[in-house]
Short mmCIF file of C-alpha atoms in Angstrom, two decimals:
data_model
loop_
_atom_site.label_atom_id
_atom_site.label_comp_id
_atom_site.label_asym_id
_atom_site.label_seq_id
_atom_site.Cartn_x
_atom_site.Cartn_y
_atom_site.Cartn_z
CA MET A 1 12.18 23.75 -12.73
CA ASN A 2 8.89 23.43 -10.92
CA VAL A 3 9.05 20.89 -8.12
CA LEU A 4 6.07 19.61 -6.14
CA ILE A 5 6.78 17.78 -2.90
CA VAL A 6 3.97 15.60 -1.57
CA PHE A 7 4.84 15.11 2.08
CA ALA A 8 3.22 12.77 4.59
CA HIS A 9 4.39 12.92 8.19
CA PRO A 10 2.38 14.15 11.18
CA GLU A 11 5.24 15.90 13.04
CA PRO A 12 7.22 18.86 11.63
CA LYS A 13 9.92 18.34 14.30
CA SER A 14 10.56 14.76 13.18
CA LEU A 15 13.40 13.44 11.03
CA ASN A 16 11.00 13.56 8.07
CA GLY A 17 10.13 17.14 8.94
CA SER A 18 13.82 18.07 8.98
CA ILE A 19 14.43 16.33 5.69
CA ASN A 20 11.47 18.06 4.12
CA LYS A 21 12.76 21.45 5.29
CA PHE A 22 16.18 20.67 3.87
CA ILE A 23 14.78 19.62 0.47
CA VAL A 24 12.63 22.74 0.14
CA GLU A 25 15.46 25.11 1.11
CA TYR A 26 18.02 23.37 -1.07
CA LEU A 27 15.77 23.43 -4.13
CA GLU A 28 14.80 27.06 -3.61
CA THR A 29 18.44 28.07 -3.13
CA SER A 30 19.22 26.22 -6.36
CA GLY A 31 16.74 28.42 -8.17
CA HIS A 32 13.79 26.06 -8.50
CA GLN A 33 10.15 26.89 -7.89
CA VAL A 34 8.84 24.70 -5.07
CA LYS A 35 5.36 23.84 -3.83
CA VAL A 36 4.71 21.50 -0.91
CA SER A 37 1.56 19.51 -0.32
CA ASP A 38 2.00 18.86 3.41
CA LEU A 39 -0.86 16.42 3.78
CA TYR A 40 -1.07 16.47 7.58
CA ALA A 41 -0.88 20.28 7.70
CA MET A 42 -3.62 20.38 5.03
CA ASN A 43 -5.71 17.91 7.04
CA TRP A 44 -6.02 15.95 3.81
CA LYS A 45 -9.18 13.82 3.58
CA ALA A 46 -7.96 10.29 2.95
CA SER A 47 -11.08 8.35 2.00
CA ILE A 48 -12.77 8.37 -1.39
CA ASP A 49 -16.49 8.95 -1.08
CA SER A 50 -19.43 10.44 -2.97
CA ASN A 51 -18.59 13.94 -1.69
CA ASP A 52 -15.60 13.95 -4.04
CA ASN A 53 -18.09 14.84 -6.77
CA VAL A 54 -19.85 18.07 -5.78
CA ALA A 55 -22.62 17.21 -8.26
CA ALA A 56 -23.37 13.94 -6.50
CA TYR A 57 -26.99 13.56 -5.47
CA GLN A 58 -28.55 11.46 -2.79
CA ASN A 59 -29.98 7.97 -3.31
CA LYS A 60 -27.64 7.34 -6.19
CA VAL A 61 -25.52 4.21 -6.02
CA PHE A 62 -21.95 5.44 -5.63
CA GLN A 63 -19.60 3.90 -8.20
CA PRO A 64 -16.09 5.18 -7.42
CA THR A 65 -14.62 4.93 -10.94
CA HIS A 66 -17.72 6.04 -12.82
CA ASP A 67 -18.32 8.91 -10.43
CA SER A 68 -14.69 10.00 -10.58
CA LEU A 69 -14.78 10.07 -14.39
CA GLU A 70 -18.03 12.01 -14.48
CA ALA A 71 -16.71 14.56 -11.99
CA PHE A 72 -13.47 14.96 -13.89
CA LYS A 73 -15.22 15.42 -17.26
CA ASN A 74 -17.93 17.72 -15.93
CA HIS A 75 -15.65 19.84 -13.75
CA THR A 76 -17.50 18.88 -10.60
CA GLN A 77 -14.58 17.44 -8.65
CA SER A 78 -14.20 18.73 -5.10
CA GLU A 79 -11.84 21.70 -4.79
CA ASP A 80 -9.12 19.90 -2.85
CA ILE A 81 -8.75 17.32 -5.62
CA VAL A 82 -8.62 19.96 -8.36
CA ALA A 83 -5.97 21.94 -6.47
CA GLU A 84 -3.68 18.89 -6.27
CA GLN A 85 -4.19 18.00 -9.94
CA GLU A 86 -3.26 21.58 -10.87
CA LYS A 87 -0.08 21.35 -8.79
CA ILE A 88 0.89 18.12 -10.57
CA ILE A 89 0.24 19.68 -13.99
CA TRP A 90 2.34 22.71 -12.90
CA ALA A 91 5.24 20.51 -11.76
CA ASP A 92 8.12 19.21 -13.84
CA ILE A 93 9.10 16.90 -11.01
CA VAL A 94 7.11 15.45 -8.12
CA ILE A 95 8.89 14.17 -5.00
CA PHE A 96 6.93 11.90 -2.69
CA GLN A 97 8.39 11.96 0.82
CA PHE A 98 7.08 9.63 3.51
CA PRO A 99 7.97 7.05 6.15
CA LEU A 100 7.43 3.43 5.15
CA TRP A 101 4.58 2.22 7.37
CA TRP A 102 3.68 -1.45 7.06
CA PHE A 103 5.62 -1.77 3.82
CA SER A 104 3.66 0.95 2.06
CA MET A 105 2.82 4.64 2.32
CA PRO A 106 0.93 6.19 5.24
CA ALA A 107 -2.85 6.09 4.79
CA ILE A 108 -3.05 9.86 4.30
CA LEU A 109 -0.77 9.62 1.25
CA LYS A 110 -2.57 6.57 -0.13
CA GLY A 111 -5.70 8.68 0.18
CA TRP A 112 -4.04 11.44 -1.84
CA VAL A 113 -3.38 8.90 -4.60
CA ASP A 114 -6.84 7.33 -4.39
CA ARG A 115 -8.58 10.72 -4.68
CA VAL A 116 -6.28 12.91 -6.82
CA TYR A 117 -5.69 10.13 -9.35
CA ALA A 118 -9.13 10.59 -10.87
CA ALA A 119 -10.49 8.50 -13.72
CA GLY A 120 -9.85 10.48 -16.91
CA PHE A 121 -6.81 12.07 -15.25
CA ALA A 122 -4.54 9.23 -14.11
CA TYR A 123 -6.37 6.17 -15.41
CA ALA A 124 -9.09 5.38 -17.94
CA VAL A 125 -7.16 7.63 -20.32
CA GLY A 126 -6.82 6.95 -24.05
CA GLU A 127 -8.23 4.33 -26.38
CA HIS A 128 -8.49 0.65 -25.56
CA SER A 129 -8.05 -1.40 -28.75
CA GLU A 130 -6.16 -4.41 -30.02
CA ASN A 131 -2.97 -2.38 -30.38
CA HIS A 132 -3.21 -0.02 -27.45
CA TRP A 133 -4.57 -0.56 -23.96
CA GLY A 134 -5.07 2.88 -22.51
CA ASN A 135 -2.46 5.60 -22.16
CA ARG A 136 -0.64 4.02 -19.26
CA TYR A 137 2.66 2.50 -18.20
CA GLY A 138 4.88 4.92 -20.05
CA GLU A 139 2.17 7.11 -21.56
CA GLY A 140 -0.56 9.22 -20.02
CA THR A 141 -1.46 12.61 -18.65
CA LEU A 142 1.80 12.89 -16.71
CA ALA A 143 4.18 11.81 -19.47
CA GLY A 144 7.26 14.03 -19.64
CA LYS A 145 7.26 14.63 -15.89
CA ARG A 146 9.60 12.95 -13.43
CA ALA A 147 8.89 11.52 -9.98
CA MET A 148 11.07 10.32 -7.12
CA LEU A 149 10.44 8.70 -3.76
CA VAL A 150 12.24 9.79 -0.58
CA VAL A 151 11.47 7.11 1.99
CA THR A 152 12.50 6.57 5.61
CA MET A 153 12.28 3.23 7.37
CA GLY A 154 13.09 1.87 10.80
CA GLY A 155 14.53 -1.40 9.51
CA TRP A 156 18.11 -2.03 8.49
CA GLU A 157 19.33 -2.06 4.91
CA SER A 158 20.01 -5.81 5.17
CA HIS A 159 16.40 -6.48 6.22
CA PHE A 160 15.34 -5.08 2.84
CA SER A 161 18.10 -6.72 0.78
CA ALA A 162 17.77 -9.38 -1.92
CA ARG A 163 17.50 -12.14 0.73
CA GLY A 164 16.31 -9.97 3.64
CA VAL A 165 13.22 -11.03 5.59
CA ASN A 166 11.11 -8.03 4.54
CA GLY A 167 11.76 -8.64 0.86
CA PRO A 168 13.90 -6.48 -1.44
CA ILE A 169 13.02 -2.81 -1.21
CA ASP A 170 12.81 -2.50 -5.00
CA ASP A 171 10.06 -5.10 -4.97
CA ILE A 172 8.27 -3.57 -1.97
CA LEU A 173 8.24 -0.24 -3.83
CA PHE A 174 7.28 -1.71 -7.23
CA PRO A 175 3.52 -1.28 -6.70
CA ILE A 176 4.22 2.40 -5.99
CA GLN A 177 6.99 3.17 -8.48
CA HIS A 178 5.55 1.13 -11.35
CA GLY A 179 1.87 0.93 -10.39
CA ILE A 180 1.31 4.48 -9.13
CA LEU A 181 4.05 6.58 -10.78
CA PHE A 182 4.93 4.94 -14.11
CA TYR A 183 1.28 4.08 -14.77
CA PRO A 184 0.02 7.63 -15.45
CA GLY A 185 3.21 8.52 -17.31
CA PHE A 186 5.88 9.65 -14.86
CA ASP A 187 9.51 8.81 -15.54
CA VAL A 188 10.56 7.36 -12.17
CA LEU A 189 13.96 8.17 -10.71
CA PRO A 190 15.65 5.69 -8.36
CA PRO A 191 14.38 6.25 -4.81
CA TYR A 192 16.40 7.85 -2.03
CA LEU A 193 16.18 5.56 0.99
CA ILE A 194 17.02 6.22 4.63
CA HIS A 195 17.29 3.18 6.92
CA LYS A 196 17.54 2.74 10.71
CA THR A 197 15.75 5.96 11.47
CA ASN A 198 16.04 5.33 15.21
CA SER A 199 19.78 5.86 15.15
CA ILE A 200 20.31 9.03 13.11
CA ASP A 201 22.88 11.24 14.83
CA GLU A 202 24.21 14.59 13.61
CA GLU A 203 26.96 12.99 11.58
CA ARG A 204 24.53 10.69 9.82
CA PHE A 205 22.12 13.55 9.22
CA SER A 206 24.90 15.57 7.58
CA GLN A 207 25.60 12.60 5.34
CA ILE A 208 21.93 12.38 4.41
CA GLN A 209 21.91 16.07 3.53
CA ALA A 210 24.97 15.67 1.31
CA GLU A 211 23.52 12.62 -0.45
CA LEU A 212 20.19 14.33 -0.93
CA ALA A 213 21.87 17.43 -2.33
CA THR A 214 23.57 15.29 -4.94
CA ARG A 215 20.29 13.62 -5.83
CA LEU A 216 18.48 16.96 -6.03
CA ASP A 217 21.20 18.34 -8.32
CA GLN A 218 20.53 15.40 -10.65
CA LEU A 219 16.75 15.61 -10.76
CA ALA A 220 16.72 16.67 -14.40
CA SER A 221 19.63 14.53 -15.56
CA GLN A 222 19.50 11.20 -13.73
CA PRO A 223 18.33 8.30 -15.93
CA PRO A 224 14.95 6.98 -14.81
CA ILE A 225 14.21 3.36 -13.92
CA ALA A 226 13.95 1.53 -17.25
CA PHE A 227 10.40 0.16 -16.96
CA ARG A 228 9.09 -1.32 -20.20
CA LYS A 229 6.38 0.68 -22.01
CA GLN A 230 3.10 -1.18 -22.27
CA ASN A 231 2.07 -0.12 -25.77
CA ALA A 232 5.48 -0.23 -27.48
CA GLY A 233 5.27 -3.76 -28.82
CA GLN A 234 6.67 -5.79 -25.92
CA TYR A 235 3.30 -6.91 -24.52
CA ASP A 236 0.49 -8.90 -26.10
CA ILE A 237 -2.70 -6.86 -26.08
CA PRO A 238 -5.21 -7.23 -24.46
CA ALA A 239 -3.67 -10.02 -22.33
CA LEU A 240 -0.93 -7.54 -21.35
CA THR A 241 1.58 -10.32 -20.85
CA LEU A 242 5.16 -10.00 -22.08
CA LYS A 243 5.57 -11.43 -25.56
CA ALA A 244 7.36 -14.78 -25.59
CA GLU A 245 10.52 -13.32 -27.13
CA ILE A 246 10.83 -10.58 -24.49
CA ALA A 247 12.92 -11.67 -21.49
CA PRO A 248 12.11 -15.31 -22.26
CA GLY A 249 11.24 -17.36 -19.19
CA LYS A 250 11.57 -14.41 -16.84
CA THR A 251 8.73 -13.72 -14.40
CA GLY A 252 7.94 -11.29 -11.62
CA PHE A 253 8.42 -7.56 -11.18
CA SER A 254 11.95 -7.46 -12.61
CA ALA A 255 10.72 -8.82 -15.96
CA HIS A 256 9.20 -5.38 -16.55
CA LEU A 257 12.62 -3.71 -16.62
CA GLU A 258 14.33 -3.30 -19.99
CA ASP A 259 17.27 -5.69 -20.44
CA GLU A 260 20.54 -4.01 -19.51
CA MET B 1 -15.60 -19.96 15.27
CA ASN B 2 -15.42 -16.23 15.74
CA VAL B 3 -14.89 -14.42 12.44
CA LEU B 4 -14.11 -10.72 12.06
CA ILE B 5 -14.55 -9.16 8.62
CA VAL B 6 -12.74 -5.90 8.04
CA PHE B 7 -14.53 -4.38 5.07
CA ALA B 8 -13.54 -1.34 3.04
CA HIS B 9 -15.91 -0.16 0.32
CA PRO B 10 -17.95 3.05 0.28
CA GLU B 11 -21.11 1.66 -1.32
CA PRO B 12 -23.28 -1.08 0.23
CA LYS B 13 -25.02 -1.63 -3.13
CA SER B 14 -21.74 -2.38 -4.90
CA LEU B 15 -20.33 -5.76 -5.90
CA ASN B 16 -18.19 -5.61 -2.75
CA GLY B 17 -21.27 -4.80 -0.69
CA SER B 18 -23.08 -7.83 -2.15
CA ILE B 19 -20.10 -10.07 -1.50
CA ASN B 20 -19.83 -8.81 2.06
CA LYS B 21 -23.51 -9.54 2.66
CA PHE B 22 -23.08 -13.04 1.24
CA ILE B 23 -20.06 -13.79 3.41
CA VAL B 24 -21.77 -12.63 6.60
CA GLU B 25 -24.97 -14.58 5.91
CA TYR B 26 -23.12 -17.71 4.85
CA LEU B 27 -20.92 -17.73 7.94
CA GLU B 28 -23.84 -17.08 10.29
CA THR B 29 -25.91 -19.80 8.65
CA SER B 30 -22.93 -22.12 9.10
CA GLY B 31 -23.05 -21.47 12.84
CA HIS B 32 -20.15 -19.03 13.21
CA GLN B 33 -20.13 -15.84 15.26
CA VAL B 34 -19.50 -12.89 12.95
CA LYS B 35 -18.50 -9.28 13.53
CA VAL B 36 -18.00 -6.77 10.72
CA SER B 37 -15.86 -3.67 10.86
CA ASP B 38 -17.46 -1.77 7.99
CA LEU B 39 -14.90 1.01 7.84
CA TYR B 40 -16.89 3.42 5.68
CA ALA B 41 -20.05 2.91 7.75
CA MET B 42 -17.97 3.52 10.90
CA ASN B 43 -16.48 6.67 9.33
CA TRP B 44 -13.10 5.23 10.32
CA LYS B 45 -10.40 7.87 10.86
CA ALA B 46 -7.58 6.92 8.52
CA SER B 47 -4.66 9.08 9.61
CA ILE B 48 -2.41 8.43 12.58
CA ASP B 49 -1.99 11.51 14.74
CA SER B 50 -1.38 12.57 18.32
CA ASN B 51 -5.09 12.26 19.15
CA ASP B 52 -4.68 8.48 18.99
CA ASN B 53 -3.25 8.77 22.51
CA VAL B 54 -5.86 10.35 24.75
CA ALA B 55 -3.09 11.22 27.23
CA ALA B 56 -1.20 13.26 24.63
CA TYR B 57 -0.43 16.77 25.74
CA GLN B 58 0.28 19.86 23.71
CA ASN B 59 3.74 21.08 22.71
CA LYS B 60 5.12 17.58 22.83
CA VAL B 61 6.94 16.37 19.74
CA PHE B 62 4.74 13.61 18.32
CA GLN B 63 6.69 10.39 17.73
CA PRO B 64 4.28 7.89 16.14
CA THR B 65 5.94 4.67 17.33
CA HIS B 66 6.92 5.91 20.79
CA ASP B 67 3.50 7.46 21.36
CA SER B 68 1.72 4.35 20.15
CA LEU B 69 3.72 2.17 22.55
CA GLU B 70 3.10 4.50 25.49
CA ALA B 71 -0.61 4.62 24.76
CA PHE B 72 -0.83 0.85 24.42
CA LYS B 73 1.08 0.21 27.67
CA ASN B 74 -0.70 2.89 29.67
CA HIS B 75 -4.20 2.11 28.38
CA THR B 76 -4.59 5.56 26.89
CA GLN B 77 -5.30 4.55 23.31
CA SER B 78 -8.32 6.19 21.71
CA GLU B 79 -11.51 4.14 22.01
CA ASP B 80 -11.86 3.33 18.33
CA ILE B 81 -8.43 1.69 18.30
CA VAL B 82 -9.12 -0.34 21.45
CA ALA B 83 -12.43 -1.57 20.04
CA GLU B 84 -10.75 -2.92 16.92
CA GLN B 85 -7.94 -4.58 18.88
CA GLU B 86 -10.56 -6.27 21.06
CA LYS B 87 -12.35 -7.56 17.96
CA ILE B 88 -9.10 -9.02 16.63
CA ILE B 89 -8.36 -10.69 19.95
CA TRP B 90 -11.92 -12.09 19.98
CA ALA B 91 -11.59 -13.46 16.45
CA ASP B 92 -10.25 -16.85 15.41
CA ILE B 93 -10.18 -15.69 11.80
CA VAL B 94 -10.01 -12.23 10.25
CA ILE B 95 -11.14 -11.68 6.66
CA PHE B 96 -10.02 -8.48 4.95
CA GLN B 97 -12.33 -7.61 2.08
CA PHE B 98 -11.54 -4.72 -0.22
CA PRO B 99 -11.14 -3.55 -3.83
CA LEU B 100 -7.55 -3.29 -5.05
CA TRP B 101 -6.98 0.43 -5.61
CA TRP B 102 -3.63 1.38 -7.10
CA PHE B 103 -2.17 -2.04 -6.34
CA SER B 104 -2.86 -1.82 -2.63
CA MET B 105 -5.72 -1.43 -0.18
CA PRO B 106 -7.99 1.64 -0.03
CA ALA B 107 -6.63 4.41 2.20
CA ILE B 108 -9.32 3.85 4.82
CA LEU B 109 -8.14 0.25 5.31
CA LYS B 110 -4.46 1.22 5.32
CA GLY B 111 -5.43 3.66 8.05
CA TRP B 112 -7.04 0.84 10.00
CA VAL B 113 -3.74 -1.04 9.84
CA ASP B 114 -1.63 2.04 10.63
CA ARG B 115 -3.70 2.87 13.73
CA VAL B 116 -4.96 -0.48 15.09
CA TYR B 117 -1.55 -2.13 14.68
CA ALA B 118 -0.15 -0.33 17.72
CA ALA B 119 3.43 -0.68 18.94
CA GLY B 120 3.35 -3.29 21.70
CA PHE B 121 0.37 -4.93 20.00
CA ALA B 122 1.39 -5.75 16.42
CA TYR B 123 5.05 -4.69 16.40
CA ALA B 124 7.77 -3.92 18.90
CA VAL B 125 6.69 -7.15 20.64
CA GLY B 126 9.14 -9.55 22.34
CA GLU B 127 12.87 -9.48 22.95
CA HIS B 128 15.47 -8.36 20.43
CA SER B 129 18.68 -10.35 20.91
CA GLU B 130 21.24 -12.25 18.89
CA ASN B 131 18.92 -15.26 18.61
CA HIS B 132 15.54 -13.61 18.36
CA TRP B 133 14.48 -10.41 16.63
CA GLY B 134 11.09 -9.56 18.08
CA ASN B 135 8.01 -11.75 18.06
CA ARG B 136 7.23 -11.29 14.39
CA TYR B 137 6.92 -13.15 11.08
CA GLY B 138 5.38 -16.30 12.48
CA GLU B 139 5.21 -15.26 16.13
CA GLY B 140 3.46 -12.42 17.89
CA THR B 141 0.25 -11.26 19.51
CA LEU B 142 -1.91 -12.77 16.77
CA ALA B 143 -0.24 -16.17 16.54
CA GLY B 144 -2.78 -18.98 16.33
CA LYS B 145 -5.25 -16.86 14.39
CA ARG B 146 -5.90 -17.07 10.67
CA ALA B 147 -6.36 -14.31 8.12
CA MET B 148 -7.55 -14.21 4.52
CA LEU B 149 -7.87 -11.56 1.85
CA VAL B 150 -10.92 -11.25 -0.39
CA VAL B 151 -9.94 -8.81 -3.12
CA THR B 152 -11.73 -7.46 -6.18
CA MET B 153 -9.93 -5.84 -9.10
CA GLY B 154 -10.88 -4.31 -12.44
CA GLY B 155 -7.96 -5.85 -14.32
CA TRP B 156 -7.94 -9.22 -16.00
CA GLU B 157 -6.35 -12.32 -14.49
CA SER B 158 -3.67 -12.26 -17.24
CA HIS B 159 -2.69 -8.68 -16.33
CA PHE B 160 -1.72 -9.99 -12.89
CA SER B 161 -0.09 -13.23 -14.09
CA ALA B 162 3.57 -14.24 -13.84
CA ARG B 163 4.44 -12.15 -16.93
CA GLY B 164 1.50 -9.73 -16.77
CA VAL B 165 2.16 -6.00 -16.93
CA ASN B 166 0.93 -5.27 -13.41
CA GLY B 167 3.19 -7.88 -11.87
CA PRO B 168 2.09 -11.21 -10.36
CA ILE B 169 -0.74 -10.79 -7.87
CA ASP B 170 1.11 -12.91 -5.27
CA ASP B 171 3.93 -10.36 -5.34
CA ILE B 172 1.61 -7.35 -5.30
CA LEU B 173 -0.06 -8.81 -2.20
CA PHE B 174 3.19 -9.88 -0.49
CA PRO B 175 3.61 -6.60 1.43
CA ILE B 176 0.10 -7.17 2.79
CA GLN B 177 0.04 -10.95 3.29
CA HIS B 178 3.60 -11.25 4.60
CA GLY B 179 4.28 -7.72 5.87
CA ILE B 180 0.91 -6.93 7.48
CA LEU B 181 -0.64 -10.33 8.25
CA PHE B 182 2.19 -12.82 8.86
CA TYR B 183 4.27 -10.18 10.69
CA PRO B 184 2.11 -10.00 13.87
CA GLY B 185 1.53 -13.75 13.82
CA PHE B 186 -1.44 -14.57 11.58
CA ASP B 187 -1.42 -17.77 9.55
CA VAL B 188 -2.34 -16.45 6.11
CA LEU B 189 -4.72 -18.41 3.89
CA PRO B 190 -4.46 -18.09 0.10
CA PRO B 191 -6.45 -15.05 -1.05
CA TYR B 192 -9.76 -15.22 -2.86
CA LEU B 193 -9.48 -12.98 -5.94
CA ILE B 194 -12.18 -11.59 -8.21
CA HIS B 195 -11.04 -10.08 -11.53
CA LYS B 196 -12.78 -8.01 -14.23
CA THR B 197 -15.27 -6.50 -11.83
CA ASN B 198 -16.84 -4.45 -14.64
CA SER B 199 -18.26 -7.55 -16.28
CA ILE B 200 -19.86 -9.56 -13.48
CA ASP B 201 -23.26 -10.84 -14.55
CA GLU B 202 -25.65 -13.00 -12.54
CA GLU B 203 -24.07 -16.21 -13.71
CA ARG B 204 -20.61 -15.05 -12.69
CA PHE B 205 -21.91 -13.81 -9.37
CA SER B 206 -23.44 -17.23 -8.67
CA GLN B 207 -20.07 -18.77 -9.44
CA ILE B 208 -18.36 -16.33 -7.04
CA GLN B 209 -20.82 -17.27 -4.32
CA ALA B 210 -20.18 -20.97 -4.86
CA GLU B 211 -16.40 -20.51 -4.81
CA LEU B 212 -16.59 -18.32 -1.72
CA ALA B 213 -18.79 -20.84 0.05
CA THR B 214 -16.15 -23.50 -0.53
CA ARG B 215 -13.43 -21.22 0.78
CA LEU B 216 -15.50 -20.27 3.83
CA ASP B 217 -16.14 -23.95 4.57
CA GLN B 218 -12.37 -24.46 4.62
CA LEU B 219 -11.41 -21.51 6.83
CA ALA B 220 -10.32 -23.77 9.67
CA SER B 221 -8.79 -26.53 7.57
CA GLN B 222 -7.07 -24.98 4.56
CA PRO B 223 -3.27 -25.00 4.82
CA PRO B 224 -1.85 -21.48 5.17
CA ILE B 225 0.77 -19.95 2.86
CA ALA B 226 4.09 -21.49 3.95
CA PHE B 227 6.01 -18.33 4.84
CA ARG B 228 9.29 -19.01 6.64
CA LYS B 229 9.41 -18.16 10.35
CA GLN B 230 11.94 -15.47 11.15
CA ASN B 231 13.23 -16.85 14.46
CA ALA B 232 13.28 -20.56 13.61
CA GLY B 233 16.88 -20.78 12.46
CA GLN B 234 16.58 -19.96 8.76
CA TYR B 235 17.68 -16.31 9.04
CA ASP B 236 20.89 -14.76 10.32
CA ILE B 237 20.15 -12.42 13.21
CA PRO B 238 20.27 -9.41 13.34
CA ALA B 239 20.93 -9.08 9.59
CA LEU B 240 17.68 -10.99 9.01
CA THR B 241 18.93 -12.39 5.72
CA LEU B 242 18.32 -16.00 4.75
CA LYS B 243 21.21 -18.23 5.80
CA ALA B 244 23.41 -19.28 2.89
CA GLU B 245 22.18 -22.88 3.02
CA ILE B 246 18.51 -21.89 2.85
CA ALA B 247 17.19 -21.65 -0.72
CA PRO B 248 20.73 -21.05 -1.94
CA GLY B 249 20.98 -18.31 -4.54
CA LYS B 250 17.28 -17.55 -4.43
CA THR B 251 16.21 -13.90 -4.00
CA GLY B 252 13.01 -11.90 -3.83
CA PHE B 253 9.66 -12.45 -2.16
CA SER B 254 9.35 -16.12 -3.11
CA ALA B 255 12.57 -16.95 -1.23
CA HIS B 256 10.54 -16.49 1.97
CA LEU B 257 8.30 -19.44 1.19
CA GLU B 258 9.29 -22.85 2.54
CA ASP B 259 10.63 -25.18 -0.14
CA GLU B 260 7.92 -27.44 -1.47
#
């Protein structure tokens, strides 16, 4: 398979750097084709601006969505954006590897999403009618591909548990896994999480390698998170609220998971 | 009062630009002192790296948290970071104004948080013992200050409702309001939200101005969101899980709100 790893950590000699090296070597040894977008090494530009459309002209009012769509349609996106979109299209699986900073991804990775996820590519795709509200949440350009998060965090597992002070990690990651990955069509595999990064000794690192190897062996076979598809009859359109008979009375992020 | 507005939109002539202008003028007319960190106009550097410590030397392994703490303690932070920290210290209230991009803040604003929220300043503050786990979530450097989000989004209000496909907006914003604002000590006011940004006509914009004016008049008086304080006896330490007798059986983000 073709695997793209989007990697966001500033230091190759860090725990994240070591994990990234392990993932690449393990996948290559297993016979996969691997590409890495090492955002710090690439000096990735994080902020959307009018330069993202090489056809942009001065004195125009910059409208991020409109401009993104025009650039995508007219093939005037900046080269760095096109290169990343081509890598995604090439990939069967995309792994996003990053440290959790302030309960989200590092800015450089958010900037990869903001810029690479162009209008016409990752959103504003498909018809919007009374039966169908865009090709999104289970449909879209990236349908048929898989994605997985590999996330490190300083906090303890209990801090991110169902009653932990930070909130449950599944909920913290929902805006990413559902809002960024499932939205343009990815099937989203359960994340691989590494806690207490300040106390990783050799024994623990060996354990992480073994667990990761298992997860990497299952990239093609592991069942994805069962998010509900938006246009498959479970949501009222265009309100996009769950129909009354679907998970009656249930609210919040977990209502968007299929009943077990 | 002293009000800092941290503003993240690339186009001054946008809806966000107009709202920013209105907020600044309204606050100044009301007799407040106002500073604006217009991140795009400042060309704010979004990505944490070793240059954030002017004392950094080559061939050292860059450890983001360690380096941030050293720089903060030794007064070797880069000037742009120090300037923002000084503005926060100066402010009684900080307003964060941004468009919701991919269910979070634009990368440039995430990069403001990642870099300005230094170790020793916004985290890694206070003792860690069996009774107290850092000055955070209700305590910290920014205790006594207030913060508020002003957020625009293209989606409809129903899309972000309790059973809406995007998830409830309170939950989408929890990692920001609880994890980024309450964590270093801010009292967090309810957000001001603007939906369906593609269909804002003059009448709607007048309504937004009127609603915002009311909210700005109440900056000092409105009750903050009642997040539970971490070190006030409701959480087991160091597990940082809610004690069994607190909101028994309740899980998820809303468990961290005081009972009504």
